CSV table of C-alpha atoms in Angstrom, one decimal:
chain,number,residue,atom,x,y,z
A,1,MET,CA,0.0,0.2,-0.3
A,2,LYS,CA,2.4,2.2,0.9
A,3,ILE,CA,4.8,1.4,-2.3
A,4,GLY,CA,1.6,2.0,-3.9
A,5,ILE,CA,0.8,5.7,-3.0
A,6,LEU,CA,4.7,6.4,-3.3
A,7,LEU,CA,4.4,5.0,-7.0
A,8,PHE,CA,1.3,6.7,-7.6
A,9,SER,CA,2.8,9.9,-6.6
A,10,THR,CA,6.4,10.2,-8.6
A,11,ILE,CA,4.0,9.1,-11.1
A,12,LEU,CA,2.1,12.3,-11.0
A,13,LEU,CA,5.6,14.1,-10.5
A,14,SER,CA,6.9,13.1,-13.3
A,15,SER,CA,4.0,13.5,-15.3
A,16,GLY,CA,4.0,17.2,-14.5
A,17,ILE,CA,7.3,18.4,-15.0
A,18,ILE,CA,7.5,16.6,-18.2
A,19,ILE,CA,3.7,18.0,-19.5
A,20,SER,CA,5.7,22.1,-17.9
A,21,ALA,CA,8.4,20.7,-20.1
A,22,VAL,CA,6.6,19.9,-22.7
A,23,SER,CA,4.8,23.6,-22.4
A,24,THR,CA,7.7,25.3,-22.6
A,25,ILE,CA,9.0,23.8,-26.2
A,26,THR,CA,9.3,26.4,-28.7
A,27,LYS,CA,8.4,26.3,-32.4
A,28,GLN,CA,9.1,29.1,-35.4
A,29,CYS,CA,5.4,29.9,-36.6
A,30,GLU,CA,4.5,32.1,-39.5
A,31,LEU,CA,0.9,33.8,-40.7
A,32,VAL,CA,0.2,35.4,-43.3
A,33,ASN,CA,-2.8,36.9,-44.7
A,34,TYR,CA,-3.6,38.8,-48.2
A,35,GLY,CA,-5.2,41.2,-49.5
A,36,TYR,CA,-6.1,44.1,-52.3
A,37,GLY,CA,-6.6,47.9,-51.2
A,38,SER,CA,-4.8,50.7,-49.9
A,39,VAL,CA,-4.0,49.3,-46.0
A,40,ALA,CA,-2.7,46.2,-45.4
A,41,ASN,CA,-4.0,44.5,-42.3
A,42,PRO,CA,-2.4,41.9,-40.2
A,43,PRO,CA,-3.8,38.6,-40.3
A,44,GLN,CA,-6.9,37.8,-38.1
A,45,TYR,CA,-6.2,36.6,-34.6
A,46,TRP,CA,-2.7,36.9,-34.7
A,47,ARG,CA,-2.7,37.9,-30.9
A,48,GLU,CA,-4.7,35.6,-29.5
A,49,GLU,CA,-1.4,33.4,-30.8
A,50,LEU,CA,1.0,31.2,-27.7
A,51,TRP,CA,3.6,33.4,-28.8
A,52,SER,CA,7.0,33.3,-26.4
A,53,VAL,CA,7.8,36.8,-26.2
A,54,LEU,CA,9.6,36.7,-22.3
A,55,ASN,CA,11.8,34.2,-24.4
A,56,LYS,CA,12.2,34.8,-28.1
A,57,GLY,CA,10.8,37.6,-28.4
A,58,MET,CA,7.9,39.4,-30.1
A,59,PRO,CA,6.8,38.3,-33.6
A,60,SER,CA,8.6,40.3,-36.7
A,61,ALA,CA,6.4,41.1,-39.6
A,62,TYR,CA,6.9,42.7,-43.2
A,63,VAL,CA,4.0,43.4,-46.1
A,64,ILE,CA,5.2,42.6,-49.7
A,65,LEU,CA,3.7,45.0,-51.8
A,66,ASN,CA,2.7,43.6,-56.2
A,67,GLY,CA,4.8,40.5,-55.5
A,68,THR,CA,8.5,42.3,-55.4
A,69,ARG,CA,8.5,44.9,-52.8
A,70,ILE,CA,9.2,44.0,-49.1
A,71,VAL,CA,8.6,46.5,-46.7
A,72,ASN,CA,9.7,46.0,-43.0
A,73,LEU,CA,7.8,46.9,-40.5
A,74,SER,CA,8.7,48.1,-36.7
A,75,ASN,CA,5.6,46.6,-35.4
A,76,VAL,CA,2.2,44.4,-35.8
A,77,SER,CA,0.1,46.9,-37.1
A,78,SER,CA,-2.7,47.7,-40.1
A,79,VAL,CA,-0.4,49.8,-42.4
A,80,GLN,CA,-1.8,52.9,-44.4
A,81,LEU,CA,-0.3,52.2,-48.3
A,82,ASN,CA,0.4,54.8,-50.8
A,83,SER,CA,-1.8,53.8,-53.0
A,84,SER,CA,-3.6,50.4,-53.7
A,85,TYR,CA,-1.5,47.1,-54.1
A,86,PHE,CA,-2.4,43.8,-53.3
A,87,TYR,CA,0.0,42.7,-51.0
A,88,VAL,CA,0.9,39.9,-48.6
A,89,TYR,CA,1.3,40.5,-44.5
A,90,VAL,CA,3.7,38.5,-43.0
A,91,ILE,CA,4.0,37.8,-39.0
A,92,LYS,CA,7.0,35.7,-38.6
A,93,GLY,CA,8.0,34.3,-34.4
A,94,TYR,CA,7.9,31.9,-31.9
A,95,VAL,CA,5.1,29.9,-30.1
A,96,GLN,CA,4.8,27.6,-27.5
A,97,PRO,CA,2.5,25.0,-28.8
A,98,TYR,CA,1.7,23.5,-25.4
A,99,ALA,CA,1.2,26.2,-23.4
A,100,TYR,CA,-1.9,25.6,-22.5
A,101,LEU,CA,-0.5,23.0,-20.8
A,102,SER,CA,0.7,24.1,-18.0
A,103,PRO,CA,-1.6,24.4,-15.3
A,104,ILE,CA,-2.1,20.8,-16.1
A,105,GLY,CA,1.6,20.5,-15.0
A,106,LEU,CA,1.5,22.7,-11.8
A,107,LEU,CA,-1.5,21.3,-10.9
A,108,LEU,CA,0.1,17.4,-11.1
A,109,ILE,CA,3.1,18.7,-9.9
A,110,PHE,CA,1.3,19.6,-6.4
A,111,LEU,CA,-0.7,16.5,-6.3
A,112,GLY,CA,2.6,14.3,-6.7
A,113,THR,CA,4.4,16.2,-3.9
A,114,ALA,CA,1.5,16.6,-1.3
A,115,THR,CA,0.8,12.4,-1.7
A,116,GLY,CA,4.5,11.8,-1.6
A,117,PHE,CA,5.4,13.6,0.8
A,118,ARG,CA,2.5,11.5,3.1
A,119,GLY,CA,4.0,7.8,0.8
A,120,MET,CA,7.3,8.8,1.7
A,121,ILE,CA,6.2,8.8,5.6
A,122,LEU,CA,4.2,5.9,5.5
A,123,LEU,CA,6.9,3.4,3.9
A,124,ILE,CA,9.7,5.1,6.9
A,125,GLN,CA,6.7,4.2,9.5
A,126,GLU,CA,6.2,0.6,8.2
A,127,ARG,CA,10.2,-0.3,7.6
A,128,ALA,CA,10.3,1.0,10.6
A,129,LEU,CA,7.7,-0.9,12.8
A,130,GLY,CA,5.9,-2.9,10.7
A,131,GLU,CA,2.5,-4.4,11.3
A,132,LEU,CA,2.2,-1.4,14.3
A,133,SER,CA,2.7,0.9,11.9
A,134,LYS,CA,-1.0,0.6,10.9
A,135,GLY,CA,-3.3,2.8,12.4
A,136,TYR,CA,-7.4,3.2,12.1
A,137,ALA,CA,-9.6,6.5,12.5
A,138,VAL,CA,-13.0,7.0,12.3
A,139,GLY,CA,-14.6,9.8,9.7
A,140,GLY,CA,-17.7,11.2,8.4
A,141,SER,CA,-18.9,11.6,4.7
A,142,ILE,CA,-16.2,12.2,2.5
A,143,TYR,CA,-18.3,13.5,0.1
A,144,LYS,CA,-19.9,16.6,2.4
A,145,TYR,CA,-16.3,17.4,3.4
A,146,VAL,CA,-15.2,17.6,-0.2
A,147,ILE,CA,-18.7,19.7,-0.3
A,148,LYS,CA,-17.9,22.0,2.2
A,149,ARG,CA,-14.4,22.3,0.5
A,150,LEU,CA,-15.6,23.7,-2.9
A,151,ALA,CA,-18.3,26.1,-1.5
A,152,SER,CA,-15.3,27.9,0.4
A,153,PHE,CA,-12.8,27.3,-3.0
A,154,VAL,CA,-16.1,28.9,-5.4
A,155,ILE,CA,-16.5,31.8,-2.4
A,156,SER,CA,-13.2,32.9,-2.3
A,157,MET,CA,-13.1,32.6,-6.7
A,158,MET,CA,-16.1,35.3,-6.4
A,159,ILE,CA,-13.8,37.4,-4.4
A,160,VAL,CA,-11.4,37.6,-6.4
A,161,SER,CA,-12.9,38.0,-9.5
A,162,SER,CA,-14.9,40.6,-8.0
A,163,VAL,CA,-11.7,42.7,-6.6
A,164,VAL,CA,-10.8,42.7,-10.3
A,165,ILE,CA,-13.8,43.7,-11.5
A,166,ILE,CA,-13.7,46.4,-9.1
A,167,LEU,CA,-10.5,47.1,-9.9
A,168,GLU,CA,-11.5,47.5,-13.5
A,169,ALA,CA,-14.0,49.7,-13.3
A,170,ILE,CA,-12.3,52.4,-11.3
A,171,HIS,CA,-9.7,52.6,-14.6
A,172,GLY,CA,-13.5,53.2,-16.6
A,173,VAL,CA,-13.6,49.7,-18.7
A,174,CYS,CA,-17.1,48.8,-18.3
A,175,ILE,CA,-18.7,45.9,-15.7
A,176,THR,CA,-20.0,43.5,-18.2
A,177,LYS,CA,-17.3,43.6,-20.5
A,178,SER,CA,-15.2,42.4,-17.3
A,179,ILE,CA,-18.0,39.6,-16.2
A,180,SER,CA,-17.6,38.4,-20.1
A,181,GLU,CA,-13.8,38.3,-20.3
A,182,LEU,CA,-13.5,36.6,-16.1
A,183,ILE,CA,-16.1,33.9,-17.6
A,184,THR,CA,-13.9,33.1,-20.9
A,185,PHE,CA,-10.8,32.7,-19.6
A,186,SER,CA,-9.9,36.4,-21.6
A,187,MET,CA,-7.4,39.0,-19.6
A,188,GLY,CA,-7.5,41.7,-22.6
A,189,TYR,CA,-4.3,42.4,-24.6
A,190,SER,CA,-1.3,43.7,-23.2
A,191,ARG,CA,-0.5,47.2,-23.3
A,192,HIS,CA,3.3,46.6,-23.8
A,193,TYR,CA,3.0,44.0,-25.9
A,194,GLY,CA,-0.5,44.3,-27.5
A,195,ILE,CA,-1.2,40.1,-27.8
A,196,SER,CA,-3.6,38.5,-24.9
A,197,VAL,CA,-2.8,38.6,-21.8
A,198,THR,CA,-3.9,35.0,-21.6
A,199,SER,CA,-1.5,34.0,-24.2
A,200,LEU,CA,1.3,35.4,-21.9
A,201,LEU,CA,0.2,34.3,-18.9
A,202,LEU,CA,-0.7,30.3,-20.0
A,203,THR,CA,3.8,30.7,-21.9
A,204,SER,CA,4.7,32.0,-18.7
A,205,LEU,CA,3.3,29.9,-16.0
A,206,ALA,CA,5.0,27.2,-18.5
A,207,PHE,CA,8.6,28.4,-17.2
A,208,THR,CA,7.1,29.1,-13.4
A,209,SER,CA,5.8,25.6,-13.2
A,210,LEU,CA,8.7,24.0,-14.4
A,211,LEU,CA,11.1,25.8,-11.9
A,212,THR,CA,8.4,25.1,-8.8
A,213,GLY,CA,7.7,21.6,-9.5
A,214,ILE,CA,11.4,20.9,-9.8
A,215,ALA,CA,12.4,22.9,-6.3
A,216,PHE,CA,9.6,21.6,-4.7
A,217,ALA,CA,9.7,18.2,-5.3
A,218,LEU,CA,13.0,17.9,-4.0
A,219,THR,CA,12.2,20.0,-0.8
A,220,VAL,CA,9.3,17.6,-0.3
A,221,TYR,CA,10.6,14.3,-0.9
A,222,LEU,CA,14.2,15.2,0.9
A,223,SER,CA,13.0,16.5,4.3
A,224,PRO,CA,11.9,13.1,5.6
A,225,PHE,CA,15.5,11.5,4.7
A,226,LEU,CA,17.1,14.5,6.9
A,227,VAL,CA,14.8,13.8,9.5
A,228,MET,CA,15.0,10.7,10.3
A,229,LYS,CA,19.2,10.5,9.9
A,230,ALA,CA,18.8,13.6,12.4
A,231,ILE,CA,16.2,11.3,14.9
A,232,LEU,CA,18.2,8.5,14.0
A,233,GLY,CA,21.1,9.7,15.8
A,234,SER,CA,23.0,11.5,13.2
A,235,SER,CA,24.3,15.0,15.2
A,236,VAL,CA,25.9,16.5,12.3
A,237,ILE,CA,22.5,16.4,10.1
A,238,ASN,CA,20.9,17.4,13.6
A,239,SER,CA,22.7,20.2,14.5
A,240,LEU,CA,23.1,21.2,10.4
A,241,LEU,CA,19.1,21.3,10.0
A,242,ARG,CA,18.7,23.6,13.6
A,243,ARG,CA,20.9,26.1,12.0
A,244,TRP,CA,19.3,25.4,8.7
A,245,LYS,CA,16.9,27.8,9.7
A,246,TYR,CA,18.6,30.8,10.5
A,247,ILE,CA,20.8,30.9,7.9
A,248,GLY,CA,17.1,29.8,5.4
A,249,ASN,CA,15.6,33.0,6.4
A,250,ALA,CA,18.6,35.2,6.2
A,251,LEU,CA,19.9,34.5,2.8
A,252,ALA,CA,16.2,34.4,1.3
A,253,SER,CA,16.5,33.2,-2.5
A,254,TRP,CA,16.5,36.6,-3.8
A,255,VAL,CA,20.1,37.4,-1.4
A,256,ILE,CA,21.7,34.0,-3.2
A,257,ALA,CA,20.7,34.0,-6.8
A,258,ILE,CA,22.1,37.8,-6.4
A,259,GLY,CA,25.4,36.1,-4.7
A,260,LEU,CA,25.1,33.2,-7.7
A,261,ILE,CA,24.8,35.4,-10.3
A,262,TYR,CA,28.5,37.3,-9.5
A,263,LEU,CA,30.2,33.8,-9.3
A,264,PHE,CA,28.7,31.8,-11.6
A,265,HIS,CA,27.6,34.0,-14.3
A,266,VAL,CA,30.3,37.2,-13.9
A,267,TYR,CA,33.0,35.9,-12.4
A,268,LEU,CA,33.8,32.2,-13.4
A,269,ASN,CA,31.3,32.5,-16.5
A,270,VAL,CA,30.3,28.7,-16.4
A,271,LEU,CA,26.2,29.4,-16.5
A,272,PRO,CA,24.2,31.1,-18.2
A,273,ILE,CA,21.0,33.4,-16.9
A,274,GLY,CA,18.5,34.5,-19.1
A,275,SER,CA,16.1,33.7,-21.2
A,276,PRO,CA,17.2,30.3,-22.6
A,277,LYS,CA,18.5,30.9,-25.5
A,278,GLY,CA,20.7,27.0,-25.2
A,279,HIS,CA,19.7,23.8,-23.8
A,280,LEU,CA,17.5,24.8,-21.0
A,281,ILE,CA,18.9,22.4,-18.0
A,282,TYR,CA,22.2,25.1,-17.7
A,283,TYR,CA,19.5,28.1,-17.7
A,284,LEU,CA,17.4,26.0,-15.0
A,285,ILE,CA,20.4,25.9,-12.1
A,286,LEU,CA,21.3,29.5,-10.3
A,287,PRO,CA,17.3,29.7,-10.2
A,288,LEU,CA,16.7,25.9,-8.8
A,289,VAL,CA,19.6,26.4,-6.3
A,290,SER,CA,18.9,29.7,-5.1
A,291,LEU,CA,14.8,28.3,-4.6
A,292,PHE,CA,15.9,24.9,-2.9
A,293,PHE,CA,18.7,25.9,-0.9
A,294,PRO,CA,17.1,28.1,1.6
A,295,PHE,CA,13.5,26.0,1.7
A,296,ILE,CA,14.9,22.1,1.6
A,297,GLY,CA,16.4,23.7,5.6
A,298,ILE,CA,13.3,25.1,6.8
A,299,PHE,CA,11.0,22.9,5.5
A,300,ALA,CA,12.8,20.1,7.2
A,301,ASN,CA,13.6,22.3,10.4
A,302,ARG,CA,9.8,22.6,10.9
A,303,ILE,CA,9.4,18.4,10.8
A,304,LEU,CA,12.0,18.2,13.5
A,305,LEU,CA,10.8,20.9,16.0
A,306,SER,CA,7.6,18.9,15.7
A,307,VAL,CA,8.9,15.8,15.7
A,308,SER,CA,11.2,16.5,19.2
A,309,LYS,CA,8.2,17.7,21.2
A,310,VAL,CA,6.8,14.1,22.6
A,311,PRO,CA,3.4,14.6,24.1
A,312,GLN,CA,3.8,13.3,27.9
A,313,GLU,CA,0.3,11.0,27.5
A,314,PHE,CA,2.5,9.0,25.2
A,315,ILE,CA,5.5,8.8,27.9
A,316,ALA,CA,2.6,7.6,30.2
A,317,LYS,CA,2.0,4.6,28.3
A,318,GLY,CA,5.7,2.7,28.3
A,319,LEU,CA,6.0,2.7,24.3
A,320,SER,CA,8.8,2.4,23.2
A,321,ARG,CA,10.8,4.9,21.8
A,322,ASP,CA,10.5,3.8,18.0
A,323,VAL,CA,6.2,3.1,18.5
A,324,LEU,CA,6.9,6.9,19.7
A,325,VAL,CA,8.6,8.4,16.9
A,326,PHE,CA,7.5,7.2,14.2
A,327,ARG,CA,3.7,6.1,14.5
A,328,HIS,CA,3.1,8.8,17.0
A,329,ILE,CA,4.2,11.7,16.4
A,330,LEU,CA,5.8,11.2,13.2
A,331,GLY,CA,2.2,9.9,12.0
A,332,ASN,CA,0.8,13.2,13.6
A,333,LEU,CA,2.9,15.3,11.8
A,334,THR,CA,2.5,14.7,8.5
A,335,VAL,CA,-1.3,15.3,9.0
A,336,VAL,CA,-0.2,18.7,10.1
A,337,THR,CA,3.2,19.7,7.4
A,338,LEU,CA,0.0,17.9,4.8
A,339,SER,CA,-2.3,20.8,6.0
A,340,SER,CA,0.5,24.0,5.6
A,341,ILE,CA,2.4,22.8,2.4
A,342,SER,CA,-0.3,24.7,0.1
A,343,ALA,CA,1.4,27.4,2.4
A,344,ALA,CA,5.1,26.1,1.9
A,345,PHE,CA,4.0,26.4,-1.4
A,346,VAL,CA,3.0,29.7,-2.0
A,347,GLU,CA,6.1,30.5,-0.3
A,348,MET,CA,7.8,29.3,-2.6
A,349,LEU,CA,5.7,30.9,-5.3
A,350,ILE,CA,6.1,33.9,-4.3
A,351,ALA,CA,10.2,33.2,-3.7
A,352,GLU,CA,10.4,32.3,-7.2
A,353,PHE,CA,8.4,35.9,-9.0
A,354,LEU,CA,11.4,37.5,-7.6
A,355,VAL,CA,14.3,34.8,-7.8
A,356,GLU,CA,12.8,35.0,-11.7
A,357,ALA,CA,13.0,39.1,-12.0
A,358,ILE,CA,16.3,38.7,-10.8
A,359,PHE,CA,18.0,36.3,-13.5
A,360,ALA,CA,14.5,37.2,-16.0
A,361,TRP,CA,13.6,33.7,-16.4
A,362,PRO,CA,10.6,34.2,-19.0
A,363,GLY,CA,8.0,32.9,-15.7
A,364,LEU,CA,4.8,34.7,-13.8
A,365,GLY,CA,7.6,36.8,-12.2
A,366,TYR,CA,9.7,38.2,-14.5
A,367,LEU,CA,6.2,39.3,-16.8
A,368,ILE,CA,4.6,41.0,-13.8
A,369,ARG,CA,8.2,42.7,-13.9
A,370,ILE,CA,7.9,43.7,-16.9
A,371,GLY,CA,4.0,45.0,-16.2
A,372,VAL,CA,5.2,47.0,-14.2
A,373,ASP,CA,8.3,48.5,-15.0
A,374,TYR,CA,6.1,49.7,-18.4
A,375,ASP,CA,2.7,50.8,-16.6
A,376,ASP,CA,1.2,47.5,-17.9
A,377,PHE,CA,-2.0,47.5,-15.6
A,378,LYS,CA,-3.7,44.4,-17.8
A,379,ILE,CA,-0.6,42.0,-17.2
A,380,VAL,CA,-0.6,43.0,-13.2
A,381,GLU,CA,-3.5,41.8,-12.9
A,382,GLY,CA,-3.4,39.4,-15.2
A,383,VAL,CA,-0.4,37.7,-12.9
A,384,LEU,CA,-2.0,38.6,-9.3
A,385,MET,CA,-5.2,36.8,-10.9
A,386,ILE,CA,-3.8,33.9,-11.7
A,387,TYR,CA,-1.4,33.6,-8.6
A,388,SER,CA,-4.2,34.5,-6.7
A,389,SER,CA,-6.4,30.8,-8.3
A,390,ILE,CA,-3.2,28.7,-7.2
A,391,VAL,CA,-3.2,29.3,-4.1
A,392,ILE,CA,-7.3,28.7,-3.5
A,393,PHE,CA,-7.7,25.8,-5.9
A,394,SER,CA,-3.8,24.8,-3.5
A,395,ASN,CA,-5.5,25.8,-0.2
A,396,PHE,CA,-8.8,23.0,-1.7
A,397,ILE,CA,-6.6,20.4,-3.1
A,398,ALA,CA,-4.7,20.0,0.3
A,399,ASP,CA,-8.4,20.1,2.0
A,400,VAL,CA,-9.6,17.2,0.3
A,401,ILE,CA,-6.2,15.7,0.5
A,402,TYR,CA,-5.8,16.0,4.4
A,403,GLY,CA,-9.7,14.9,4.8
A,404,ILE,CA,-8.8,10.9,3.0
A,405,ILE,CA,-5.8,11.1,4.6
A,406,ASP,CA,-7.5,11.1,7.7
A,407,PRO,CA,-10.8,10.9,8.2
A,408,ARG,CA,-11.2,12.5,11.4
A,409,VAL,CA,-11.6,16.3,9.7
A,410,THR,CA,-14.2,15.2,7.7
A,411,ARG,CA,-16.7,14.6,11.9
């Protein structure tokens, strides 16, 4: 059973990371429109394409007049001609054709890490205690519990949507238009880029999902191993974990990011930064280390501190140290940690926004930086909307998993 949970979580996590990696793939795209007249119009719906502008830049455009004369354009827009011509309007650039898969990848990553943490703890308990690791808990209706959590999710999303509608109304946007855009998941057009904000969000979410998935998975999967090593007598790891919390808080991800850039990119010149122009893995290393290093210590230290506190009623029962640690303390700790795992996920997302902005990694953090720099309200609004949705949805998923693992909360 324990191996099954761990295997299932590994499949979910691997699928999420693979899907996120696939959603970052770019390929060249060429859109063509032709006609006859004194105004050359670009191809219809070109702004809805999943242009990889953060990674590859804006698409280029040119107009061919009467089959011979080529007019290069500085931006994609309708062109007024001095007379009537037969024209061919061409837009060339790079798109991320699978970027729409990025939300699915992020969901699978969160599900994989949440269930994987539980699977790791169950496996450790079984290896240490055997049959003594089994426990039973009586709960209420999981169906009613999920309905309650779903209602909370819907109410939270309605509140966020209402805030967005109010903000747009303040900026002069018609309320009915705002509601229509929210229902159709259309966030309008970027003032800076001139393309769909939805496409910008999806293409940048792909890179955010990939970086978050790897960093968060390493943190959640390695933490139980470090804690077990510390509990079972490794004084070095025990001391390291207790101090790592302060190191992680003092050296935040953005501080580590600046240090890594100076050392490995500026001074040694061995690792690149910015939008990936070659092998993706080389551009991923520095942002990944910046996120992973402080969070693995903080997360493992939270577990270790909880394990160190043995309730007096367990000691009074005369239970052995192994049963105390591996069944009662570690078992209860798993439930408590799972209830806060979405908070840890959100904390890492916040840190990732700063790291992406520093490394110019083409994710949501870099996108909102551009939105702020160029006073692009639609981009900022879109990023905050998708961030709020991720936070609310991750809390909902964590609550459901919490209810399945510990039936007592459904009573």
